[in-house]
PDB file of C-alpha atoms in Angstrom:
ATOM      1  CA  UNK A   1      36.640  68.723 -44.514  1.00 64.00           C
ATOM      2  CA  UNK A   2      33.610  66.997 -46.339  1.00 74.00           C
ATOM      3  CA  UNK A   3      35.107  63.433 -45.584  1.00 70.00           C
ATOM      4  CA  UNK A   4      35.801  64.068 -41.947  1.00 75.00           C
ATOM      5  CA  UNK A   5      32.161  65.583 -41.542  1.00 78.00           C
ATOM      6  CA  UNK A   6      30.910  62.501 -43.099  1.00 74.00           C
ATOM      7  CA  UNK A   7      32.697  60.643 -41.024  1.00 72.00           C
ATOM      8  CA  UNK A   8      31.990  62.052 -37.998  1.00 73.00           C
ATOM      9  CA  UNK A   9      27.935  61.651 -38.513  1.00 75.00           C
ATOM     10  CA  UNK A  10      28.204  58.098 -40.211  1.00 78.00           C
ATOM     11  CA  UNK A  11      30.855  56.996 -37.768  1.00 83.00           C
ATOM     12  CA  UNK A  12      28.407  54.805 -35.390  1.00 86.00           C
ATOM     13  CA  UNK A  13      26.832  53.703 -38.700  1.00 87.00           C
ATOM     14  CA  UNK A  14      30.179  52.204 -39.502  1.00 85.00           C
ATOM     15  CA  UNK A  15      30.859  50.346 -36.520  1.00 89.00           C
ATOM     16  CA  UNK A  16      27.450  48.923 -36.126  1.00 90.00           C
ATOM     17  CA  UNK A  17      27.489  47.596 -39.882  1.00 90.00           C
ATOM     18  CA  UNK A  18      31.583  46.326 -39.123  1.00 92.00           C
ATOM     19  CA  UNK A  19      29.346  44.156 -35.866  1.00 94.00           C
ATOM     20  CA  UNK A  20      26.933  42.765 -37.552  1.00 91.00           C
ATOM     21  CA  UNK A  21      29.100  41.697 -40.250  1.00 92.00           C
ATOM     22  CA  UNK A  22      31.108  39.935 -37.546  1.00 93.00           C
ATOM     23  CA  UNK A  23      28.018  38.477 -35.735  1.00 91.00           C
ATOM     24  CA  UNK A  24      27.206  37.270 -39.651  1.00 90.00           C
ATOM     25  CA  UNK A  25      30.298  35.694 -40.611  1.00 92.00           C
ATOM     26  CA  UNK A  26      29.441  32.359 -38.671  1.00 89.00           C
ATOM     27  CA  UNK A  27      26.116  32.317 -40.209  1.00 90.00           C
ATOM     28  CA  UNK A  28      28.266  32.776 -43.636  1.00 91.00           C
ATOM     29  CA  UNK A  29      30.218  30.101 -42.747  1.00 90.00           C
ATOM     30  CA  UNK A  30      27.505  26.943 -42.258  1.00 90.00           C
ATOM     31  CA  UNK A  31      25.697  28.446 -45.666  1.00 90.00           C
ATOM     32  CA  UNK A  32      28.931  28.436 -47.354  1.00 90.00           C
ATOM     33  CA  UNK A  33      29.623  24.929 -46.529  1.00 88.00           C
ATOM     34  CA  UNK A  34      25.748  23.530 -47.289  1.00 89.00           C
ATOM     35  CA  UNK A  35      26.928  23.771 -50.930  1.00 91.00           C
ATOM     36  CA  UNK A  36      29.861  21.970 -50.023  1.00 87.00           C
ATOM     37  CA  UNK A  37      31.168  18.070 -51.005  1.00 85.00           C
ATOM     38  CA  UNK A  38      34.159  17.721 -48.223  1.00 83.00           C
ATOM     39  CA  UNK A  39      37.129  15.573 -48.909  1.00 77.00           C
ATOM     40  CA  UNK A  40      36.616  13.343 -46.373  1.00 74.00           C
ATOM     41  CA  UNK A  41      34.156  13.403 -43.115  1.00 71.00           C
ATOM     42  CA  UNK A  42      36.873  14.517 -40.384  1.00 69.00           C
ATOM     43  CA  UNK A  43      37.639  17.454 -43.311  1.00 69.00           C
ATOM     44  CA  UNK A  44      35.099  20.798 -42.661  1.00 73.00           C
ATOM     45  CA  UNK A  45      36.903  23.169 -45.956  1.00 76.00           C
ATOM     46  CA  UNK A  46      35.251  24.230 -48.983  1.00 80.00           C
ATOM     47  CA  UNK A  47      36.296  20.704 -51.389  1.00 80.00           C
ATOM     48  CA  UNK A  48      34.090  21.111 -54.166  1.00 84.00           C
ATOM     49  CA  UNK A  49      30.433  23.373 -54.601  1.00 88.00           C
ATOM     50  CA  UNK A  50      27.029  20.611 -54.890  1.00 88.00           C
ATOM     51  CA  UNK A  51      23.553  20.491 -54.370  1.00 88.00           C
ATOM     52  CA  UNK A  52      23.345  17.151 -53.446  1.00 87.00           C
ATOM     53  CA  UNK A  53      22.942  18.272 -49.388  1.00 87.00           C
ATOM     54  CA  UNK A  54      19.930  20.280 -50.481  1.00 91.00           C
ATOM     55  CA  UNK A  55      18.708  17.646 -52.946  1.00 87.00           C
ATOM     56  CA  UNK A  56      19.053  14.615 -49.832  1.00 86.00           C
ATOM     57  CA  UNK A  57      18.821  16.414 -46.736  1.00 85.00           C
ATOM     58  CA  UNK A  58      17.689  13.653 -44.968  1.00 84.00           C
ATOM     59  CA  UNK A  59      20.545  11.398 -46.713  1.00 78.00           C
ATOM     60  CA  UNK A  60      21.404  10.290 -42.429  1.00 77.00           C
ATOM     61  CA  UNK A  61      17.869   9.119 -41.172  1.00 74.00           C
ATOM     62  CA  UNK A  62      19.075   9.328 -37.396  1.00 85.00           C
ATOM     63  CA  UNK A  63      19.853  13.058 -37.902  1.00 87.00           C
ATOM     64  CA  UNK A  64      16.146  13.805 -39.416  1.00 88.00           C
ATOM     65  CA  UNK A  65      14.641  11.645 -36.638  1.00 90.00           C
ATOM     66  CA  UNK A  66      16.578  14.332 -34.252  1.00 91.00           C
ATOM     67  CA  UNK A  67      15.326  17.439 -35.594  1.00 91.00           C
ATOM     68  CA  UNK A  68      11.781  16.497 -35.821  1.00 93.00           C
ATOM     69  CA  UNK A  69      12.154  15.790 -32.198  1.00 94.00           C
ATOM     70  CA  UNK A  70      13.790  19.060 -31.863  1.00 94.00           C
ATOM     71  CA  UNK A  71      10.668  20.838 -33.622  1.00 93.00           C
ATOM     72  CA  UNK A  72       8.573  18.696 -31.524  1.00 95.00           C
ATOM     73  CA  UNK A  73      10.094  19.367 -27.947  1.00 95.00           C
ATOM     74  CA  UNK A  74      10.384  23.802 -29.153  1.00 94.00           C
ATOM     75  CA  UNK A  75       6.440  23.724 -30.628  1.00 95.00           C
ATOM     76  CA  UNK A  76       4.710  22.236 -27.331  1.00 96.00           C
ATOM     77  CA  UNK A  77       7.412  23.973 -24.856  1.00 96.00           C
ATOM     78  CA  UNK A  78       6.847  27.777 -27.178  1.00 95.00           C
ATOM     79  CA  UNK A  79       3.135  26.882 -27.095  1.00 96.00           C
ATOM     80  CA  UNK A  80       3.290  26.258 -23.199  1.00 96.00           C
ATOM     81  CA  UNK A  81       5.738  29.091 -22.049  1.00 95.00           C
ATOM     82  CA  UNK A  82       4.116  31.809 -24.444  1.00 95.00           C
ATOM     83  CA  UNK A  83       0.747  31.410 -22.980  1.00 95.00           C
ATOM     84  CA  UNK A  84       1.991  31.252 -19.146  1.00 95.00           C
ATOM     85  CA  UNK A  85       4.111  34.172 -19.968  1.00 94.00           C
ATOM     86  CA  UNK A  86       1.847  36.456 -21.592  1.00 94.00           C
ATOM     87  CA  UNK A  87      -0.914  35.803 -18.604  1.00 93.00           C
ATOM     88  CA  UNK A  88       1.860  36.518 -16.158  1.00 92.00           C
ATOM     89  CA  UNK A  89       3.094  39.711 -18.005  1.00 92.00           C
ATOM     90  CA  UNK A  90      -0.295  41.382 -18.192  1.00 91.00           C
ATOM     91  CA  UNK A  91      -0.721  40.312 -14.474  1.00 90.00           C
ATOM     92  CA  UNK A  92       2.479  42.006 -13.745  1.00 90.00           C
ATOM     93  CA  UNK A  93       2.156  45.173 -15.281  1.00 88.00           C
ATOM     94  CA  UNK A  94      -1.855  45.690 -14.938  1.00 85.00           C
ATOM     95  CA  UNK A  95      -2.422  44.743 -11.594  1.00 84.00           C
ATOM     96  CA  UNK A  96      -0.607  45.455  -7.900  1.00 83.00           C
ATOM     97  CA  UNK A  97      -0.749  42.585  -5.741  1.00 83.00           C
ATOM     98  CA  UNK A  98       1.106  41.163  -2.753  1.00 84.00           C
ATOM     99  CA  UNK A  99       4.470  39.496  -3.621  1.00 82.00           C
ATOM    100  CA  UNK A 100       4.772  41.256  -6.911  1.00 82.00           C
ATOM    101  CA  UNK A 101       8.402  42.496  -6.848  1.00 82.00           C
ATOM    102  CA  UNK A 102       9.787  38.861  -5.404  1.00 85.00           C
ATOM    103  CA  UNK A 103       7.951  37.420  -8.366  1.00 85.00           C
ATOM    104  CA  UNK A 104       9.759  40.251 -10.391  1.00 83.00           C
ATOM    105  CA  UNK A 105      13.053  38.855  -8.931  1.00 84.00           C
ATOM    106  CA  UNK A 106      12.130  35.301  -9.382  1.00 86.00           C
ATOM    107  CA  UNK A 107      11.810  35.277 -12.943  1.00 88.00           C
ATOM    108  CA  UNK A 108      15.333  36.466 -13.755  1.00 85.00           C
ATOM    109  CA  UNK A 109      16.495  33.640 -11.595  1.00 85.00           C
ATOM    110  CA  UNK A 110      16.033  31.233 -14.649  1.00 85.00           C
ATOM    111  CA  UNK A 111      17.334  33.623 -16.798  1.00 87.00           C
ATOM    112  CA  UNK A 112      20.691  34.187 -14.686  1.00 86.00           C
ATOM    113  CA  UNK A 113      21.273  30.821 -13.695  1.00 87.00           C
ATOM    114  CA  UNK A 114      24.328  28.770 -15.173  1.00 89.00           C
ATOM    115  CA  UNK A 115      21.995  26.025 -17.054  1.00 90.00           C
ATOM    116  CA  UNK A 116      25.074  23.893 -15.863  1.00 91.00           C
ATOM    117  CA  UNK A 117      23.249  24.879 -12.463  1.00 92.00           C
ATOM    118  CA  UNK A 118      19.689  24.523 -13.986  1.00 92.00           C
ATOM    119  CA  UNK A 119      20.509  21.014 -15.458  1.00 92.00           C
ATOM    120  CA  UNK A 120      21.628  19.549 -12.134  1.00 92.00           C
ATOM    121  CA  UNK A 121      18.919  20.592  -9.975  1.00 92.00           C
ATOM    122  CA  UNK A 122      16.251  19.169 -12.532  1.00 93.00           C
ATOM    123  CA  UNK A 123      17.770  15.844 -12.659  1.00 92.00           C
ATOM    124  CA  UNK A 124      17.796  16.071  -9.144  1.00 93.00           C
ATOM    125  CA  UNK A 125      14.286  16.778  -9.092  1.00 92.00           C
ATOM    126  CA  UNK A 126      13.034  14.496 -11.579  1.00 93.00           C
ATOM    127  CA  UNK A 127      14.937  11.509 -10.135  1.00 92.00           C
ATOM    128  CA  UNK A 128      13.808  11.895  -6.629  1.00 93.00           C
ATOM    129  CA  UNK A 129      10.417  12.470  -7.863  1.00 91.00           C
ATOM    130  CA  UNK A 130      10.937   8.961  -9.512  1.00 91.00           C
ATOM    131  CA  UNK A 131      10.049  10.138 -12.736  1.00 91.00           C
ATOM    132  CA  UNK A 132      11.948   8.733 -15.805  1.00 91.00           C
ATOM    133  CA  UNK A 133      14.017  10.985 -17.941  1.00 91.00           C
ATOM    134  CA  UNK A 134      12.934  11.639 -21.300  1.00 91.00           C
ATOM    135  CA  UNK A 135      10.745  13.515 -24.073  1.00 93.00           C
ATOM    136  CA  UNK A 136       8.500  15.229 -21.745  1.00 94.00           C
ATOM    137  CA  UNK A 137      11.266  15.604 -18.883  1.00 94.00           C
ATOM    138  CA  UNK A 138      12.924  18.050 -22.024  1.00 95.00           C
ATOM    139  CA  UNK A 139       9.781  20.023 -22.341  1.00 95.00           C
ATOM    140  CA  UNK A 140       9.191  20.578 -18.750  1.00 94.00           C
ATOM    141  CA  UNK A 141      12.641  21.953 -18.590  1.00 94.00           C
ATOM    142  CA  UNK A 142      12.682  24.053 -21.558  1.00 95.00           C
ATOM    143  CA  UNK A 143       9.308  25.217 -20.548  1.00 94.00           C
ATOM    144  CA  UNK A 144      10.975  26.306 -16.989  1.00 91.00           C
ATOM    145  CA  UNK A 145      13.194  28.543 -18.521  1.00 91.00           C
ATOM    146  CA  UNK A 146      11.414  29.874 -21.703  1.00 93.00           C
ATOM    147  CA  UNK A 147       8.957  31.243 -19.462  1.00 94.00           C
ATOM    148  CA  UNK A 148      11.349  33.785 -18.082  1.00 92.00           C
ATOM    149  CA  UNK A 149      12.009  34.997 -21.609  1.00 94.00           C
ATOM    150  CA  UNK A 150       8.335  35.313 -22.929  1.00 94.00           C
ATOM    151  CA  UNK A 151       7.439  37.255 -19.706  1.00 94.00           C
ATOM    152  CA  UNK A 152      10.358  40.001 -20.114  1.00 92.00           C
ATOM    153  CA  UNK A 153       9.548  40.805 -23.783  1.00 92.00           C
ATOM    154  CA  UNK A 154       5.813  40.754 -23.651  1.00 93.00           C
ATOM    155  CA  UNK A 155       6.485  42.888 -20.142  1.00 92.00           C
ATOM    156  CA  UNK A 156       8.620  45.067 -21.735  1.00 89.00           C
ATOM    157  CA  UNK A 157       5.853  45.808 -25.376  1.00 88.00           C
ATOM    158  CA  UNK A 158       3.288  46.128 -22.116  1.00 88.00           C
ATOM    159  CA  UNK A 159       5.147  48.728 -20.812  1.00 85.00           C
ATOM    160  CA  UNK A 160       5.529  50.654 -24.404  1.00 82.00           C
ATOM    161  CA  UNK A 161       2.002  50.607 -24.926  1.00 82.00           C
ATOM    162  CA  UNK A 162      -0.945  53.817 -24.929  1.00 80.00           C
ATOM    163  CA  UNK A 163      -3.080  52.715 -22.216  1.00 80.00           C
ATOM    164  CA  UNK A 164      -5.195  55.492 -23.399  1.00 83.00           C
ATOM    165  CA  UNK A 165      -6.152  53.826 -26.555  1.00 83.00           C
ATOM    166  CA  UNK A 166      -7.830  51.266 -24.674  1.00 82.00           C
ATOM    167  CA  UNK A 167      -9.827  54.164 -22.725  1.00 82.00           C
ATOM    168  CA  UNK A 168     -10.664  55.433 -26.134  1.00 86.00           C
ATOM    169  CA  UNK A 169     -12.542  51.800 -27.098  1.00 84.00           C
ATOM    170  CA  UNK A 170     -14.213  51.746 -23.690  1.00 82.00           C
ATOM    171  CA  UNK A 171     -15.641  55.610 -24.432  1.00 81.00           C
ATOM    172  CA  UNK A 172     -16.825  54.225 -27.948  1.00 83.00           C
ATOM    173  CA  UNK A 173     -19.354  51.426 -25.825  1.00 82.00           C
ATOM    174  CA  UNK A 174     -16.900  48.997 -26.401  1.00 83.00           C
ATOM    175  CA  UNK A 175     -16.867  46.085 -23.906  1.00 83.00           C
ATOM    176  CA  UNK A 176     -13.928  44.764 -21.762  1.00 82.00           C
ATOM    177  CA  UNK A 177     -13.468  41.266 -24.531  1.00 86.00           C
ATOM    178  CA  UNK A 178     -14.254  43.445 -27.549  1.00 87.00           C
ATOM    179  CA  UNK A 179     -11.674  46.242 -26.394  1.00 85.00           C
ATOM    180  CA  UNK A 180      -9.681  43.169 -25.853  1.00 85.00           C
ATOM    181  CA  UNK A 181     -10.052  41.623 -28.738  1.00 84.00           C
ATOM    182  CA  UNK A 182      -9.893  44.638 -31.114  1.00 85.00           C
ATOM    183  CA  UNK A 183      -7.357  46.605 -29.520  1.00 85.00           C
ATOM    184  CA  UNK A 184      -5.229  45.361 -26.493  1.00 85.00           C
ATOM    185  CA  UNK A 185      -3.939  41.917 -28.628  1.00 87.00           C
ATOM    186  CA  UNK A 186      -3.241  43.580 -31.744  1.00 86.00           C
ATOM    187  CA  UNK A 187      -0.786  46.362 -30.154  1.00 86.00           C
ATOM    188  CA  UNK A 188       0.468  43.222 -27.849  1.00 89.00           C
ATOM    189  CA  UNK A 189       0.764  40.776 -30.809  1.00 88.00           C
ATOM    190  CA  UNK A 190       4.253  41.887 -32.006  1.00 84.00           C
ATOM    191  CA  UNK A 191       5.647  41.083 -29.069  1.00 88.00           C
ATOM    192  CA  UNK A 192       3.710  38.087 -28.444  1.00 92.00           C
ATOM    193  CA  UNK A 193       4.863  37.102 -31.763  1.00 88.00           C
ATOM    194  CA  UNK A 194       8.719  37.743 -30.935  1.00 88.00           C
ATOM    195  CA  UNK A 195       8.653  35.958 -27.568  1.00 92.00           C
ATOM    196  CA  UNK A 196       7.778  33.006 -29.332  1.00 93.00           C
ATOM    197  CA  UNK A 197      10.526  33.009 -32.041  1.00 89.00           C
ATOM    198  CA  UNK A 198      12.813  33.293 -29.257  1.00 91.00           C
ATOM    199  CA  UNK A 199      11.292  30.938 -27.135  1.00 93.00           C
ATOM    200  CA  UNK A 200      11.497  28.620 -29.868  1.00 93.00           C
ATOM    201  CA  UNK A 201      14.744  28.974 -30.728  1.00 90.00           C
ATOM    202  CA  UNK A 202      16.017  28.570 -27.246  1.00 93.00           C
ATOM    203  CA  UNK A 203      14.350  25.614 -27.039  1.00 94.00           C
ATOM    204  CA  UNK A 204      16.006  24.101 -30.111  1.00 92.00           C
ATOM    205  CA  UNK A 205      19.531  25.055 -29.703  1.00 89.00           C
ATOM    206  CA  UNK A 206      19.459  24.400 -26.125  1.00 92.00           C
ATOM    207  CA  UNK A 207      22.131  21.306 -25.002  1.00 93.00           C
ATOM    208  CA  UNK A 208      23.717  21.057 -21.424  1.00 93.00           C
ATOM    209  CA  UNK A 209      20.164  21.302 -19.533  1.00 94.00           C
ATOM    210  CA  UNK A 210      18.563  19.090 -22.535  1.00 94.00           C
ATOM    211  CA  UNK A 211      21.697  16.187 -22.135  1.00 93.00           C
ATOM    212  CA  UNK A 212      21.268  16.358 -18.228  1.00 93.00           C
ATOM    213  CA  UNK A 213      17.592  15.267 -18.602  1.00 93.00           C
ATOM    214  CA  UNK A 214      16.566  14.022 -22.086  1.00 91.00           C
ATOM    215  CA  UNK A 215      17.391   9.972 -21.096  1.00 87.00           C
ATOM    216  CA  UNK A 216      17.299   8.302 -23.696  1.00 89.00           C
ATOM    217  CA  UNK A 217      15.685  10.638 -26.405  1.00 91.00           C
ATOM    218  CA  UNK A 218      17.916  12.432 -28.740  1.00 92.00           C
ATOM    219  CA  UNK A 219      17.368  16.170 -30.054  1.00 93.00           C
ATOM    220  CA  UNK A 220      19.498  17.702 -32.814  1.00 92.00           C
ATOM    221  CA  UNK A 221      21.920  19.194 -30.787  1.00 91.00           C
ATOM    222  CA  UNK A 222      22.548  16.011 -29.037  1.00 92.00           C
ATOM    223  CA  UNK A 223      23.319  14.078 -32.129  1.00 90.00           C
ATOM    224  CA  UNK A 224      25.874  17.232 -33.592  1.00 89.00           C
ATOM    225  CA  UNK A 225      27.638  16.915 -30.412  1.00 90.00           C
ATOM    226  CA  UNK A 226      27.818  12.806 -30.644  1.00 86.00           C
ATOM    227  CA  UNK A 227      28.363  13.448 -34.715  1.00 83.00           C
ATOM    228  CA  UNK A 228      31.004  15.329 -34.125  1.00 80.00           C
ATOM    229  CA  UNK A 229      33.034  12.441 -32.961  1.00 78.00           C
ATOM    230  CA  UNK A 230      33.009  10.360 -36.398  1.00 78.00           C
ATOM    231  CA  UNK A 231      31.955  13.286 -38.664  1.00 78.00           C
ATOM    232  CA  UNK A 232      29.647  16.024 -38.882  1.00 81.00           C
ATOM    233  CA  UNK A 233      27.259  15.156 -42.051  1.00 85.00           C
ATOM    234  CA  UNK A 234      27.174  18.278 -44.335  1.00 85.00           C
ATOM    235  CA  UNK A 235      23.315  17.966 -43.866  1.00 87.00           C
ATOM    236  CA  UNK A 236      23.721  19.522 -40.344  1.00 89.00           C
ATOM    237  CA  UNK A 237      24.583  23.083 -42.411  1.00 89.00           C
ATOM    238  CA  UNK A 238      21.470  22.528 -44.374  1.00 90.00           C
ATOM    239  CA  UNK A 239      19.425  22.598 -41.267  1.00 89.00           C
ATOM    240  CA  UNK A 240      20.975  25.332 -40.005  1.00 88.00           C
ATOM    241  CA  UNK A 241      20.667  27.495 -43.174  1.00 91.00           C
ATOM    242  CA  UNK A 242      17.084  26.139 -43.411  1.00 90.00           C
ATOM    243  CA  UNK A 243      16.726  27.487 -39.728  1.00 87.00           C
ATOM    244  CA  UNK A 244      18.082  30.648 -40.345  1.00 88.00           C
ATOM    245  CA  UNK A 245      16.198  31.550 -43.291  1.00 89.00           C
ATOM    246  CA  UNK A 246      12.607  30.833 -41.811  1.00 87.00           C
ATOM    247  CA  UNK A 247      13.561  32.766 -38.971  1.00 82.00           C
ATOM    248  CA  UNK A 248      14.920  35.500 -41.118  1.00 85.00           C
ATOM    249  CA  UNK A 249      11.322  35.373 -43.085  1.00 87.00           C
ATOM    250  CA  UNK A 250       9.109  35.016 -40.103  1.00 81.00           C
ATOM    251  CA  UNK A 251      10.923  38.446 -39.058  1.00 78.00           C
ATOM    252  CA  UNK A 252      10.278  39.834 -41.909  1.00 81.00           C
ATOM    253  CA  UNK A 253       6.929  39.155 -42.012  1.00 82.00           C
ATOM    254  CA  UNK A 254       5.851  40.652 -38.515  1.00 73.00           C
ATOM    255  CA  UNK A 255       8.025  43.835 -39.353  1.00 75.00           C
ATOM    256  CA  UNK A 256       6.117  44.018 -42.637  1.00 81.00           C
ATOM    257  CA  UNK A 257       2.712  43.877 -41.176  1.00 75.00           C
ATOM    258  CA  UNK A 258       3.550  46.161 -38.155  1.00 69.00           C
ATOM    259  CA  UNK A 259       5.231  48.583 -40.836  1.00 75.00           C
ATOM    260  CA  UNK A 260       1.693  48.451 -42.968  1.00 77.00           C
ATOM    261  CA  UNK A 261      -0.153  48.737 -39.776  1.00 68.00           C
ATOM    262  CA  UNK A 262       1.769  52.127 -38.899  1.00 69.00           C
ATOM    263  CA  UNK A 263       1.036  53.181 -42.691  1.00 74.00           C
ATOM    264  CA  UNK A 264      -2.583  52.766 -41.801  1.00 68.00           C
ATOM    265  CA  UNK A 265      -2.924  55.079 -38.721  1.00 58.00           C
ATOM    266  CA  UNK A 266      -5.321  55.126 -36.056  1.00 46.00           C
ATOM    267  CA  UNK A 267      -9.121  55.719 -37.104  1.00 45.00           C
ATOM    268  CA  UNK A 268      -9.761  59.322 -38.023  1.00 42.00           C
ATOM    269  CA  UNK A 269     -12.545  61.586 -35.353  1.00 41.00           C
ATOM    270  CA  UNK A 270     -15.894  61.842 -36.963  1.00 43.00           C
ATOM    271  CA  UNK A 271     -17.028  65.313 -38.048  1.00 42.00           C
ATOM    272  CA  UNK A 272     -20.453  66.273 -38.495  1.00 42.00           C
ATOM    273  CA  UNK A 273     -22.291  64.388 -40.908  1.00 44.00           C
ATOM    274  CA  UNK A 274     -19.520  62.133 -41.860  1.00 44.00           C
ATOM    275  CA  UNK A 275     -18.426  58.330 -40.633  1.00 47.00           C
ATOM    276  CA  UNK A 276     -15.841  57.276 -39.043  1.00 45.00           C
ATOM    277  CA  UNK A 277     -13.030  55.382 -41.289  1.00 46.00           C
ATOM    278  CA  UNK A 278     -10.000  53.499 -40.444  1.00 47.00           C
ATOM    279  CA  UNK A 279      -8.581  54.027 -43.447  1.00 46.00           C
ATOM    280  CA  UNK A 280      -9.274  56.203 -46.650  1.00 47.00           C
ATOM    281  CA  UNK A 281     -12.800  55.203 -47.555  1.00 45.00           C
ATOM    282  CA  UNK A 282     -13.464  52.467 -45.677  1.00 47.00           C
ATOM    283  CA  UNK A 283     -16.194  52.803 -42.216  1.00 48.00           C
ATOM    284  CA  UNK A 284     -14.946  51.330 -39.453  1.00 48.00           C
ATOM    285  CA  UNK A 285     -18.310  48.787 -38.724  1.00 48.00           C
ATOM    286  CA  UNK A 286     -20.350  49.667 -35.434  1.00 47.00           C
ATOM    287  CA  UNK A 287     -19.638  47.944 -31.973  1.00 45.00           C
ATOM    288  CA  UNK A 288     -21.653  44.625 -31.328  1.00 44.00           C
ATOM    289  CA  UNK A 289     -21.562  44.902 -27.375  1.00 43.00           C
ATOM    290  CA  UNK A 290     -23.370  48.723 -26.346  1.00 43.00           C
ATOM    291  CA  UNK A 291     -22.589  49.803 -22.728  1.00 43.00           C
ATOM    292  CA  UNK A 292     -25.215  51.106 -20.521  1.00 43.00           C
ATOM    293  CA  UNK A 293     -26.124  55.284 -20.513  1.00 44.00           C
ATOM    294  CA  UNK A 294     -25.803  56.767 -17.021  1.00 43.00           C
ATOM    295  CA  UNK A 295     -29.767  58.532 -16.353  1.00 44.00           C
ATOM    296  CA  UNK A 296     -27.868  61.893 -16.939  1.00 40.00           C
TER     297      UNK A 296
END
């Protein structure tokens, strides 16, 4: 009876942990065979553990060339999409305007379009705009449909948020950059933060839409894809380990600082004859910007 009570609270627990183990087991995989010395370069078993992909990960220069371009082509297209997606959440959710549900509508289109479909239509653009294919003809594209993403999660931590928190700085003589500034971007943040990451890693994994219009320039998934003609290196699991661990940390991180945050609280309500504090002990300092009384 005690099993089968257990088992019917933890049951959901169980099946959760039993997918993610199967979502892991990839990831598992390409660690797995970082450490690995394979038998020959068509061969992708576990031969013999080394350190020598770790030691030389850049042992094939043409595949180090390709992931810096990689991390080139996802740091200017994050950078781009993150800031035109945050302005056109908080335009979105804070403000009514003609036009706003089709806008609504058009920024899933990215997100539901085959990129088979997305790919094609680009080139097409591009070449009868006579403009040659190449490194900035990637970050256009991957800017195009990064956008969409960055605008539904920083939509969606808008959404989530106390508007009345913001009411609270503007009753404390707090202006419209300071309230801003002090309390609108720091609730945002996380989820500034996470469309980023995912931005980011979109833009680096991304191949059919990249092949269609990169010309002549090659990214990292390009060159797996041509390397795995002849041979994938075993430096290609090393990047994707490395990948998956700074991700992994970078996660961590933000959930550590938003955990501490929570830990913190909101500032404590002044009582009579005593300051205000953020935290135990510590006054929260006075506003720079004062607001106008009303004559009453």
């Amino acid at each position: 009876m005690k099993f089968s009570r257990w088992l019917a609270d933890h049951w959901v627990m169980g099946v959760a942990l039993l997918v993610l183990g199967y979502l892991s087991l990839p990831i598992a995989v390409v660690a797995a065979l970082s450490f690995n010395r394979p038998s020959s370069r068509l061969s992708y078993d576990f031969n013999e553990f080394t350190l020598d992909n770790w030691r030389q990960p850049c042992a094939t220069s043409d595949m180090c060339d390709s992931v810096l371009r990689s991390v080139q082509i996802g740091f200017i297209s994050t950078v781009v999409a993150t800031v035109l997606g945050t302005l056109m959440a908080f335009a979105l959710v804070r403000h009514r305007f003609t036009g706003r549900s089709g806008i609504n509508l058009l920024i899933f289109l990215p997100m539901a379009t085959p990129e088979l479909v997305m790919g094609t239509s680009l080139l097409a653009l591009f070449v009868s705009a006579g403009v040659p294919q190449g490194f900035w003809t990637v970050v256009i594209a991957h800017v195009m449909f990064c956008v969409s993403f960055v605008v539904v999660t920083v939509k969606a931590r808008l959404a989530g948020m106390d508007r009345r928190l913001e009411e609270a700085a503007a009753d404390l003589y707090a202006g419209p950059w300071q309230t801003f500034r002090l309390v609108t971007l720091p609730l945002v943040l996380p989820g500034i933060v996470a469309a980023a990451l995912l931005a980011f890693s979109l833009s680096f994994d991304d191949f059919i839409i990249t092949n269609f219009n990169a010309g002549t320039t090659v990214t990292f998934p390009m060159y797996v894809w041509g390397a795995a003609q002849r041979g994938i290196p075993p430096q290609v699991n090393v990047i994707g380990t490395a990948m998956f661990v700074i991700a992994l940390l970078l996660v961590g991180v933000t959930s550590l600082r938003g955990r501490r945050s929570r830990r913190a609280g909101l500032p404590v309500a002044p009582t009579a004859g005593r300051p205000v504090t953020s935290a135990p002990g510590r006054p929260v300092p006075p506003t720079a910007g004062r607001r106008a009384k009303s004559p009453s």
